Amino acid sequence: MDLSLSTRTVGDRTVVEVGGEIDVYTAPKLREQLVELVNDGSYHLVVDMERVDFLDSTGLGVLVGGLKRVRAHEGSLRLVCNQERILKIFRITGLTKVFPIHTSVDEAVAATD
Amino acid sequence: MATVELRFSALPEHVRTARLVAAAVARRAGVDEAVLDEVRLAVGEACSRAVGLHVSHGIEAPVHVALIEDEKKFAIEVGDEVPGGPGSPVVGSDGVPESGDAEGEDEMGLAVISGLVDDVEVSSGENGGLIRMSWPTAAAPAVP
């Protein structure tokens, strides 16, 4: 399955809904999307990963890159994920300490800290 | 011992194919369903890394994957043709290691593999590098 991306605005947050597989082939598309959003002035991003089937380190690299970009504008990048197999990748790489990970888009949008 | 071998051009779009084939062979070999996600991820990481190394070193040779079904375990070998790799840093034209995104992802790839797989060996030689990983397969039913 290929990567699907869609964005919507909720208050001052931009929700990026990602579906499919984020790997070495598709990750550049996600990177482009995040770069474009930041360039357009969206600095508070919520990446909804509930429909992601596969994530590898290339995808992690893109998310870390996105986080660096929004932080340069004092923004935020929050993740929404409940899938154990995806969460495991964040855990073994220590990235659970880097990304705020939420159980729902509503919770991520409401988060302020 | 049954072996499935795969060679593919060092292009990112083929890594998914390698993942699918590896998972299919692993399932057939009796690797636990719960572990198949790990097999898929680990082989994807190893192949992504090999593709990256081939691309960054301008190597046109294909990436090589061997899926080896043994009596008690299932092994995967992913070989690149970069002399001295895996583990060899990408060196820029000025002799200084590149510190771009790619290298960070490469290190993260190895971190993911070592976090996922208990039995993993990373070796390198004149002809290239090799990542070897293995998983136990379902034990044969005990004789009553």
XYZ file of N, CA and C in Angstrom:
771
model
N 0.845 -1.196 0.000
C 0.000 0.000 0.000
C 0.883 1.249 0.000
N 0.476 2.224 -0.769
C 1.250 3.453 -0.868
C 0.896 4.379 0.301
N 1.519 5.525 0.296
C 1.290 6.488 1.373
C 0.124 7.406 1.007
N -0.756 7.650 1.976
C -1.803 8.649 1.727
C -1.659 9.769 2.746
N -1.877 10.995 2.286
C -1.710 12.159 3.144
C -2.889 13.101 2.972
N -3.427 13.587 4.078
C -4.424 14.653 3.960
C -4.273 15.576 5.165
N -4.572 16.836 4.957
C -4.423 17.787 6.063
C -5.725 18.530 6.306
N -5.924 18.919 7.552
C -7.071 19.757 7.898
C -6.677 20.626 9.088
N -7.380 21.720 9.229
C -7.062 22.646 10.312
C -8.086 22.506 11.427
N -7.601 22.394 12.654
C -8.481 22.348 13.826
C -7.958 23.423 14.780
N -8.673 24.538 14.895
C -8.189 25.655 15.708
C -6.873 26.157 15.134
N -5.853 26.234 16.016
C -4.547 26.707 15.524
C -3.638 25.528 15.170
N -4.194 24.328 15.122
C -3.389 23.149 14.803
C -3.673 22.669 13.390
N -2.656 22.091 12.796
C -2.858 21.453 11.499
C -2.702 19.958 11.690
N -3.750 19.228 11.363
C -3.727 17.775 11.525
C -3.349 17.139 10.192
N -2.285 16.347 10.222
C -1.852 15.629 9.026
C -2.226 14.166 9.232
N -3.158 13.673 8.426
C -3.565 12.280 8.562
C -2.747 11.453 7.582
N -2.016 10.502 8.130
C -1.137 9.681 7.293
C -1.679 8.257 7.249
N -1.695 7.665 6.073
C -2.134 6.278 5.951
C -1.176 5.489 5.081
N -1.143 4.173 5.272
C -0.304 3.319 4.427
C 1.062 3.070 5.025
N 2.057 2.975 4.163
C 3.392 2.592 4.612
C 4.372 3.761 4.499
N 5.047 4.057 5.601
C 6.088 5.094 5.576
C 7.426 4.368 5.576
N 8.067 4.329 4.437
C 9.370 3.662 4.359
C 10.329 4.491 3.512
N 11.437 3.875 3.129
C 12.487 4.590 2.405
C 11.974 5.163 1.079
N 10.947 4.520 0.511
C 10.400 4.984 -0.765
C 9.385 6.117 -0.586
N 8.508 5.974 0.419
C 7.417 6.946 0.568
C 7.747 8.111 1.515
N 8.759 7.927 2.378
C 9.064 8.967 3.373
C 9.324 10.350 2.757
N 9.979 10.433 1.585
C 10.187 11.769 1.005
C 8.891 12.542 0.784
N 7.776 11.828 0.503
C 6.489 12.521 0.303
C 6.014 13.149 1.610
N 6.198 12.411 2.703
C 5.815 12.949 4.008
C 6.711 14.144 4.360
N 8.006 14.015 4.059
C 8.934 15.111 4.333
C 8.502 16.372 3.582
N 8.181 16.196 2.301
C 7.733 17.346 1.487
C 6.517 18.007 2.095
N 5.554 17.175 2.534
C 4.319 17.703 3.116
C 4.610 18.516 4.372
N 5.471 17.998 5.236
C 5.789 18.700 6.492
C 6.543 20.000 6.206
N 7.493 19.934 5.271
C 8.270 21.129 4.918
C 7.341 22.203 4.361
N 6.413 21.771 3.500
C 5.470 22.712 2.885
C 4.597 23.390 3.946
N 4.114 22.591 4.897
C 3.265 23.160 5.946
C 4.021 24.210 6.759
N 5.262 23.876 7.125
C 6.059 24.815 7.923
C 6.361 26.072 7.100
N 6.691 25.879 5.833
C 6.964 27.038 4.968
C 5.741 27.933 4.816
N 4.547 27.313 4.909
C 3.305 28.083 4.787
C 2.854 28.670 6.123
N 3.668 28.448 7.169
C 3.348 29.078 8.455
C 2.576 28.217 9.428
N 2.423 26.914 9.142
C 1.775 26.018 10.113
C 2.860 25.458 11.022
N 2.892 25.936 12.262
C 3.962 25.525 13.170
C 3.480 24.588 14.282
N 2.183 24.344 14.343
C 1.661 23.420 15.357
C 1.003 22.255 14.636
N 1.753 21.169 14.546
C 1.297 20.035 13.749
C 0.901 18.852 14.631
N -0.139 18.161 14.175
C -0.543 16.900 14.801
C -0.502 15.856 13.694
N 0.366 14.870 13.840
C 0.462 13.823 12.821
C -0.320 12.606 13.311
N -1.435 12.344 12.630
C -2.309 11.232 13.007
C -1.835 9.969 12.283
N -1.323 9.018 13.068
C -0.735 7.810 12.476
C -1.608 6.578 12.646
N -2.877 6.785 12.968
C -3.750 5.636 13.221
C -3.938 4.724 12.001
N -3.756 5.280 10.809
C -3.955 4.450 9.614
C -2.622 4.065 8.955
N -1.547 4.209 9.723
C -0.235 3.806 9.195
C -0.048 2.298 9.432
N 0.294 1.590 8.364
C 0.472 0.130 8.468
C 1.919 -0.245 8.761
N 2.830 0.634 8.369
C 4.245 0.306 8.490
C 5.042 1.587 8.646
N 6.008 1.558 9.561
C 6.872 2.722 9.769
C 8.290 2.219 10.001
N 9.258 2.771 9.303
C 10.646 2.368 9.554
C 11.482 3.575 9.968
N 12.779 3.387 10.072
C 13.626 4.458 10.597
C 13.688 5.667 9.657
N 13.457 5.430 8.363
C 13.429 6.571 7.444
C 12.265 7.491 7.812
N 11.119 6.859 8.136
C 9.951 7.626 8.568
C 10.217 8.346 9.876
N 10.893 7.670 10.797
C 11.245 8.310 12.072
C 12.109 9.539 11.808
N 13.060 9.378 10.884
C 13.954 10.485 10.536
C 13.185 11.693 10.018
N 12.152 11.424 9.213
C 11.338 12.516 8.669
C 10.563 13.215 9.790
N 10.032 12.428 10.725
C 9.287 13.024 11.845
C 10.209 13.870 12.727
N 11.431 13.358 12.967
C 12.401 14.130 13.755
C 12.747 15.427 13.005
N 12.921 15.329 11.692
C 13.194 16.519 10.874
C 12.062 17.534 10.971
N 10.826 17.032 10.959
C 9.645 17.901 11.091
C 9.622 18.591 12.441
N 9.965 17.819 13.481
C 10.000 18.380 14.834
C 11.034 19.507 14.927
N 12.202 19.270 14.327
C 13.245 20.305 14.346
C 12.761 21.573 13.651
N 12.056 21.384 12.536
C 11.572 22.553 11.783
C 10.544 23.366 12.564
N 9.557 22.670 13.174
C 8.537 23.448 13.897
C 9.127 24.091 15.164
N 10.088 23.397 15.761
C 10.695 23.964 16.979
C 11.478 25.234 16.671
N 12.013 25.319 15.458
C 12.733 26.524 15.046
C 11.790 27.729 15.033
N 10.474 27.446 14.982
C 9.467 28.517 14.996
C 8.657 28.467 16.294
N 9.255 27.838 17.306
C 8.573 27.650 18.593
C 7.236 26.952 18.441
N 7.192 26.030 17.511
C 5.969 25.275 17.270
C 6.000 23.929 17.967
N 5.100 23.033 17.561
C 5.031 21.711 18.186
C 4.665 20.659 17.145
N 5.076 19.441 17.410
C 4.675 18.325 16.557
C 4.256 17.188 17.472
N 2.986 16.865 17.423
C 2.436 15.811 18.269
C 1.997 14.640 17.411
N 2.105 13.458 17.974
C 1.719 12.265 17.229
C 0.467 11.656 17.852
N -0.347 11.047 17.003
C -1.484 10.279 17.494
C -1.269 8.842 17.051
N -1.163 7.942 18.020
C -0.923 6.540 17.673
C -1.332 5.624 18.819
N -2.094 4.604 18.484
C -2.476 3.583 19.469
C -1.992 2.200 19.069
N -1.313 2.122 17.937
C -0.925 0.805 17.442
C 0.378 0.344 18.096
N 0.293 -0.777 18.762
C 1.440 -1.285 19.499
C 2.676 -1.471 18.604
N 2.469 -2.000 17.395
C 3.651 -2.298 16.550
C 4.358 -1.035 16.077
N 3.603 0.070 15.989
C 4.216 1.342 15.610
C 4.871 1.978 16.840
N 4.161 1.921 17.969
C 4.686 2.498 19.209
C 6.002 1.836 19.617
N 6.110 0.542 19.328
C 7.314 -0.205 19.684
C 8.567 0.408 19.034
N 8.417 0.883 17.812
C 9.562 1.461 17.087
C 10.008 2.763 17.761
N 9.023 3.525 18.252
C 9.371 4.754 18.975
C 10.072 4.409 20.290
N 9.619 3.334 20.913
C 10.211 2.942 22.199
C 11.650 2.471 22.040
N 11.899 1.575 21.074
C 13.258 1.018 20.990
C 14.277 2.045 20.515
N 13.809 3.108 19.893
C 14.747 4.148 19.465
C 14.806 5.303 20.477
N 14.037 5.189 21.556
C 14.053 6.230 22.591
C 13.274 7.479 22.205
N 12.539 7.414 21.085
C 11.857 8.622 20.604
C 10.546 8.927 21.336
N 10.125 8.007 22.218
C 8.937 8.310 23.032
C 9.234 9.492 23.953
N 10.543 9.719 24.191
C 10.920 10.858 25.054
C 10.970 12.155 24.258
N 10.985 12.032 22.959
C 11.143 13.201 22.100
C 9.785 13.717 21.607
N 8.899 12.769 21.279
C 7.586 13.150 20.741
C 6.492 12.978 21.792
N 5.615 13.981 21.919
C 4.404 13.739 22.699
C 3.509 12.818 21.856
N 3.134 11.663 22.418
C 2.294 10.703 21.680
C 0.932 10.617 22.366
N -0.105 10.886 21.593
C -1.462 10.936 22.141
C -2.312 9.781 21.619
N -3.411 9.526 22.361
C -4.267 8.414 21.956
C -5.391 8.848 21.005
N -5.625 10.151 20.891
C -6.649 10.615 19.946
C -6.288 11.996 19.419
N -6.850 12.319 18.261
C -6.606 13.639 17.662
C -7.149 14.721 18.603
N -8.311 14.469 19.182
C -8.901 15.460 20.102
C -7.951 15.783 21.250
N -7.362 14.735 21.814
C -6.446 14.916 22.930
C -5.201 15.707 22.489
N -4.689 15.386 21.292
C -3.487 16.059 20.779
C -3.772 17.541 20.488
N -4.965 17.792 19.950
C -5.327 19.174 19.612
C -5.507 20.011 20.882
N -6.021 19.360 21.934
C -6.274 20.081 23.176
C -5.012 20.285 24.007
N -3.969 19.477 23.734
C -2.750 19.535 24.560
C -2.045 20.867 24.365
N -1.513 21.365 25.479
C -0.863 22.681 25.392
C 0.573 22.704 25.873
N 0.947 21.776 26.757
C 2.294 21.879 27.350
C 3.402 21.671 26.326
N 17.834 -27.692 4.380
C 17.925 -26.234 4.396
C 17.392 -25.676 3.080
N 16.391 -24.842 3.180
C 15.821 -24.218 1.980
C 16.171 -22.744 1.963
N 16.565 -22.291 0.810
C 16.972 -20.892 0.714
C 16.249 -20.202 -0.439
N 15.784 -18.997 -0.156
C 15.228 -18.148 -1.208
C 16.178 -16.968 -1.335
N 16.600 -16.684 -2.556
C 17.496 -15.541 -2.748
C 16.824 -14.470 -3.584
N 17.227 -13.256 -3.309
C 16.606 -12.111 -3.958
C 17.714 -11.119 -4.288
N 17.712 -10.626 -5.514
C 18.637 -9.553 -5.860
C 17.816 -8.423 -6.454
N 18.056 -7.226 -5.985
C 17.289 -6.110 -6.565
C 18.168 -4.883 -6.731
N 17.858 -4.118 -7.770
C 18.576 -2.865 -8.015
C 18.426 -1.978 -6.787
N 19.467 -1.220 -6.481
C 19.460 -0.400 -5.271
C 18.527 0.798 -5.428
N 17.221 0.501 -5.435
C 16.201 1.538 -5.558
C 15.218 1.406 -4.394
N 14.838 2.539 -3.778
C 13.954 2.489 -2.614
C 12.645 1.730 -2.860
N 12.112 1.803 -4.086
C 10.810 1.167 -4.332
C 10.855 -0.352 -4.228
N 12.049 -0.937 -4.311
C 12.126 -2.400 -4.230
C 12.226 -2.927 -2.802
N 12.457 -2.016 -1.849
C 12.611 -2.458 -0.457
C 11.307 -3.088 0.055
N 10.183 -2.529 -0.383
C 8.889 -3.077 0.036
C 8.729 -4.512 -0.463
N 9.155 -4.740 -1.702
C 9.085 -6.094 -2.264
C 9.901 -7.060 -1.404
N 11.096 -6.620 -1.011
C 11.953 -7.474 -0.179
C 11.265 -7.784 1.153
N 10.588 -6.772 1.707
C 9.869 -6.998 2.975
C 8.774 -8.043 2.815
N 8.013 -7.902 1.731
C 6.893 -8.820 1.500
C 7.385 -10.247 1.299
N 8.436 -10.395 0.509
C 8.972 -11.733 0.238
C 9.520 -12.341 1.537
N 10.275 -11.534 2.287
C 10.875 -12.035 3.528
C 9.788 -12.493 4.504
N 8.719 -11.698 4.617
C 7.645 -12.058 5.549
C 6.947 -13.335 5.092
N 6.758 -13.471 3.783
C 6.084 -14.665 3.256
C 6.921 -15.919 3.526
N 8.223 -15.822 3.289
C 9.101 -16.981 3.495
C 9.219 -17.297 4.989
N 9.279 -16.239 5.808
C 9.377 -16.440 7.263
C 8.137 -17.156 7.790
N 6.976 -16.762 7.294
C 5.722 -17.388 7.728
C 5.742 -18.871 7.364
N 6.157 -19.150 6.150
C 6.235 -20.534 5.667
C 7.217 -21.356 6.498
N 8.283 -20.680 6.939
C 9.328 -21.383 7.698
C 8.884 -21.682 9.132
N 7.770 -21.083 9.549
C 7.269 -21.370 10.893
C 7.619 -20.320 11.925
N 8.044 -19.139 11.464
C 8.303 -18.048 12.410
C 6.947 -17.615 12.984
N 6.929 -17.410 14.291
C 5.696 -17.048 14.978
C 5.045 -15.806 14.356
N 3.717 -15.857 14.213
C 2.976 -14.732 13.617
C 3.282 -13.414 14.333
N 3.425 -13.487 15.639
C 3.657 -12.278 16.429
C 5.007 -11.642 16.119
N 5.910 -12.425 15.545
C 7.265 -11.933 15.279
C 7.411 -11.453 13.831
N 6.410 -11.779 13.007
C 6.533 -11.423 11.578
C 6.683 -9.923 11.337
N 6.017 -9.129 12.176
C 6.163 -7.672 12.040
C 7.616 -7.253 12.248
N 8.268 -7.926 13.196
C 9.673 -7.607 13.480
C 10.569 -8.024 12.319
N 10.260 -9.183 11.750
C 11.041 -9.668 10.601
C 10.908 -8.664 9.454
N 9.675 -8.247 9.214
C 9.391 -7.305 8.124
C 10.161 -5.995 8.336
N 10.106 -5.505 9.557
C 10.767 -4.232 9.854
C 12.289 -4.365 9.758
N 12.816 -5.447 10.351
C 14.282 -5.619 10.369
C 14.839 -5.779 8.959
N 14.176 -6.576 8.132
C 14.693 -6.774 6.769
C 14.557 -5.476 5.970
N 13.486 -4.729 6.239
C 13.314 -3.435 5.566
C 14.427 -2.468 5.939
N 14.766 -2.456 7.222
C 15.841 -1.572 7.686
C 17.170 -1.954 7.041
N 17.451 -3.256 7.030
C 18.726 -3.713 6.465
C 18.797 -3.396 4.966
N 17.683 -3.586 4.270
C 17.669 -3.309 2.826
C 17.740 -1.805 2.549
N 17.024 -1.009 3.335
C 17.077 0.454 3.148
C 18.502 0.947 3.316
N 19.170 0.361 4.314
C 20.546 0.747 4.604
C 21.459 0.371 3.435
N 21.287 -0.849 2.917
C 22.114 -1.299 1.797
C 21.863 -0.430 0.557
N 20.588 -0.107 0.314
C 20.254 0.754 -0.824
C 20.938 2.114 -0.662
N 20.844 2.658 0.548
C 21.468 3.960 0.829
C 22.970 3.925 0.602
N 23.603 2.846 1.050
C 25.063 2.716 0.884
C 25.432 2.616 -0.594
N 24.664 1.818 -1.351
C 24.952 1.683 -2.779
C 24.785 3.024 -3.497
N 23.705 3.722 -3.160
C 23.442 5.008 -3.824
C 24.532 6.022 -3.475
N 24.882 6.094 -2.166
C 25.855 7.117 -1.761
C 27.261 6.811 -2.275
N 27.550 5.542 -2.563
C 28.866 5.186 -3.087
C 28.850 4.989 -4.598
N 27.723 5.277 -5.221
C 27.623 5.160 -6.678
C 27.823 3.741 -7.196
N 27.345 2.767 -6.418
C 27.498 1.364 -6.821
C 26.237 0.895 -7.551
N 26.425 0.336 -8.744
C 25.258 -0.068 -9.532
C 24.853 -1.521 -9.312
N 25.689 -2.265 -8.621
C 25.386 -3.682 -8.384
C 24.124 -3.807 -7.541
N 23.418 -4.934 -7.683
C 22.196 -5.105 -6.884
C 22.483 -5.418 -5.412
N 21.468 -5.185 -4.594
C 21.506 -5.571 -3.191
C 21.084 -7.045 -3.137
N 21.704 -7.788 -2.244
C 21.475 -9.223 -2.190
C 20.820 -9.625 -0.860
N 19.751 -10.402 -0.958
C 19.068 -10.879 0.253
C 18.949 -12.400 0.185
N 19.354 -13.091 1.226
C 19.170 -14.545 1.297
C 18.266 -14.858 2.477
N 17.235 -15.652 2.226
C 16.287 -16.051 3.263
C 16.506 -17.546 3.484
N 17.034 -17.893 4.637
C 17.509 -19.257 4.858
C 16.676 -19.954 5.930
N 16.017 -20.997 5.493
C 15.161 -21.752 6.391
C 15.935 -22.948 6.914
N 16.152 -22.953 8.222
C 16.906 -24.041 8.831
C 15.955 -24.877 9.680
N 16.508 -25.894 10.306
C 15.635 -26.769 11.097
C 14.992 -26.019 12.265
N 15.816 -25.245 12.956
C 15.300 -24.596 14.163
C 15.222 -23.086 14.062
N 15.777 -22.530 12.989
C 15.708 -21.076 12.898
C 15.572 -20.607 11.454
N 15.198 -19.355 11.364
C 15.034 -18.717 10.074
C 16.012 -17.544 10.041
N 16.895 -17.547 9.041
C 17.914 -16.500 8.991
C 17.760 -15.637 7.744
N 18.103 -14.394 7.886
C 18.089 -13.472 6.745
C 19.463 -12.816 6.652
N 20.022 -12.835 5.448
C 21.288 -12.143 5.219
C 21.052 -11.049 4.187
N 21.446 -9.853 4.522
C 21.342 -8.744 3.573
C 22.757 -8.247 3.298
N 23.161 -8.354 2.047
C 24.526 -7.989 1.697
C 24.593 -6.768 0.796
N 25.546 -5.910 1.084
C 25.803 -4.783 0.188
C 27.175 -4.999 -0.437
N 27.493 -4.187 -1.412
C 28.791 -4.349 -2.080
C 29.697 -3.147 -1.857
N 29.523 -2.515 -0.695
C 30.369 -1.376 -0.361
C 31.549 -1.894 0.471
N 32.767 -1.830 -0.078
C 33.925 -2.344 0.654
C 34.062 -1.654 1.997
N 34.290 -2.444 3.018
C 34.479 -1.863 4.345
C 33.177 -1.621 5.087
N 32.010 -1.631 4.380
C 30.717 -1.449 5.049
C 30.145 -2.787 5.419
N 29.135 -2.915 6.259
C 28.445 -1.831 6.944
C 29.313 -1.204 8.039
N 28.905 -0.058 8.452
C 29.612 0.580 9.533
C 30.608 1.611 9.054
N 30.945 1.557 7.753
C 31.911 2.537 7.266
C 31.199 3.868 7.039
N 31.750 4.930 7.576
C 31.089 6.213 7.402
C 31.160 6.696 5.948
N 30.130 7.425 5.548
C 30.153 8.013 4.216
C 31.086 9.223 4.286
N 32.101 9.205 3.468
C 33.094 10.277 3.518
C 32.903 11.221 2.336
N 32.842 12.487 2.635
C 32.663 13.485 1.591
C 33.932 13.677 0.785
N 33.852 14.457 -0.283
C 35.005 14.635 -1.166
C 36.181 15.316 -0.456
N 35.868 16.033 0.620
C 36.938 16.700 1.361
C 37.490 15.822 2.487
N 37.054 14.563 2.515
C 37.559 13.631 3.510
C 36.851 13.727 4.850
N 35.885 14.623 4.949
C 35.157 14.786 6.202
C 33.859 13.968 6.117
N 33.560 13.206 7.177
C 32.319 12.432 7.128
C 31.108 13.339 6.916
N 30.183 12.870 6.058
C 28.964 13.633 5.818
C 28.116 13.593 7.080
N 27.505 14.704 7.412
C 26.674 14.694 8.607
C 25.238 15.077 8.276
N 24.791 14.636 7.112
C 23.430 14.958 6.680
C 22.398 14.065 7.328
N 21.154 14.209 6.922
C 20.054 13.403 7.436
C 20.310 11.920 7.202
N 20.884 11.616 6.024
C 21.015 10.227 5.603
C 21.803 9.411 6.613
N 22.875 9.999 7.127
C 23.697 9.242 8.057
C 22.963 8.987 9.366
N 22.219 9.985 9.822
C 21.445 9.816 11.036
C 20.424 8.701 10.880
N 19.756 8.664 9.727
C 18.761 7.625 9.463
C 19.421 6.258 9.418
N 20.629 6.232 8.847
C 21.369 4.989 8.736
C 21.666 4.428 10.121
N 22.105 5.310 11.020
C 22.388 4.875 12.392
C 21.112 4.441 13.093
N 20.030 5.151 12.809
C 18.759 4.804 13.424
C 18.304 3.435 12.915
N 18.588 3.146 11.652
C 18.245 1.845 11.071
C 18.919 0.715 11.827
N 20.199 0.888 12.102
C 20.929 -0.136 12.858
C 20.410 -0.224 14.295
N 20.044 0.935 14.842
C 19.504 0.947 16.205
C 18.202 0.151 16.256
N 17.374 0.328 15.235
C 16.102 -0.405 15.190
C 16.363 -1.907 15.078
N 17.286 -2.286 14.195
C 17.604 -3.707 14.014
C 18.112 -4.315 15.325
N 19.056 -3.634 15.971
C 19.607 -4.236 17.194
C 18.592 -4.223 18.333
N 17.643 -3.282 18.282
C 16.591 -3.280 19.292
C 15.568 -4.387 19.069
N 15.395 -4.779 17.811
C 14.362 -5.760 17.464
C 14.850 -7.192 17.522
N 16.065 -7.397 17.032
C 16.527 -8.763 16.790
C 17.568 -9.157 17.831
N 17.341 -10.291 18.486
C 18.301 -10.758 19.498
C 19.569 -11.278 18.847
N 19.393 -12.019 17.752
C 20.554 -12.634 17.112
C 20.880 -11.869 15.828
N 21.820 -10.970 15.915
C 22.201 -10.179 14.740
C 23.714 -10.008 14.698
N 24.256 -10.150 13.499
C 25.698 -9.960 13.307
C 25.898 -8.983 12.162
N 26.757 -8.026 12.375
C 27.083 -7.080 11.311
C 28.563 -7.263 10.994
N 28.850 -7.598 9.748
C 30.256 -7.814 9.394
C 30.579 -7.073 8.107
N 31.866 -6.922 7.859
C 32.251 -6.247 6.632
C 33.541 -6.840 6.099
N 33.716 -6.722 4.807
C 34.929 -7.239 4.186
C 35.249 -6.449 2.936
N 36.251 -6.938 2.219
C 36.680 -6.244 0.998
C 35.565 -6.176 -0.045
N 34.720 -7.218 -0.042
C 33.684 -7.282 -1.072
C 32.358 -6.661 -0.657
N 32.303 -6.182 0.569
C 31.072 -5.552 1.012
C 30.699 -5.954 2.413
N 29.542 -5.458 2.841
C 29.084 -5.728 4.195
C 27.937 -6.717 4.206
N 27.716 -7.291 5.390
C 26.639 -8.270 5.520
C 25.977 -8.107 6.881
N 24.641 -8.064 6.865
C 23.886 -8.085 8.118
C 23.186 -9.435 8.169
N 23.444 -10.190 9.223
C 22.834 -11.501 9.357
C 21.960 -11.514 10.602
N 20.702 -11.911 10.420
C 19.756 -11.909 11.542
C 19.062 -13.257 11.558
N 18.681 -13.720 12.741
C 17.912 -14.962 12.742
C 16.862 -14.971 13.840
N 15.832 -15.762 13.597
C 14.710 -15.906 14.522
C 14.421 -17.399 14.703
N 14.007 -17.800 15.888
C 13.653 -19.215 16.063
C 12.351 -19.547 15.320
N 12.236 -20.760 14.859
C 10.986 -21.189 14.230
C 10.254 -22.092 15.210
N 8.971 -22.300 14.938
C 8.147 -23.107 15.841
C 8.782 -24.480 16.019
N 8.878 -24.901 17.274
C 9.487 -26.202 17.555
C 8.608 -27.314 16.985
N 9.243 -28.364 16.503
C 8.489 -29.498 15.982
C 7.713 -30.123 17.133
N 6.525 -30.660 16.839
C 5.739 -31.247 17.927
C 6.521 -32.350 18.644
N 6.418 -32.338 19.943
C 7.165 -33.313 20.743
C 6.632 -34.722 20.487
N 7.539 -35.658 20.464
C 7.136 -37.053 20.253
C 6.512 -37.565 21.552
N 5.318 -38.145 21.479
C 4.663 -38.590 22.717
C 5.434 -39.722 23.388
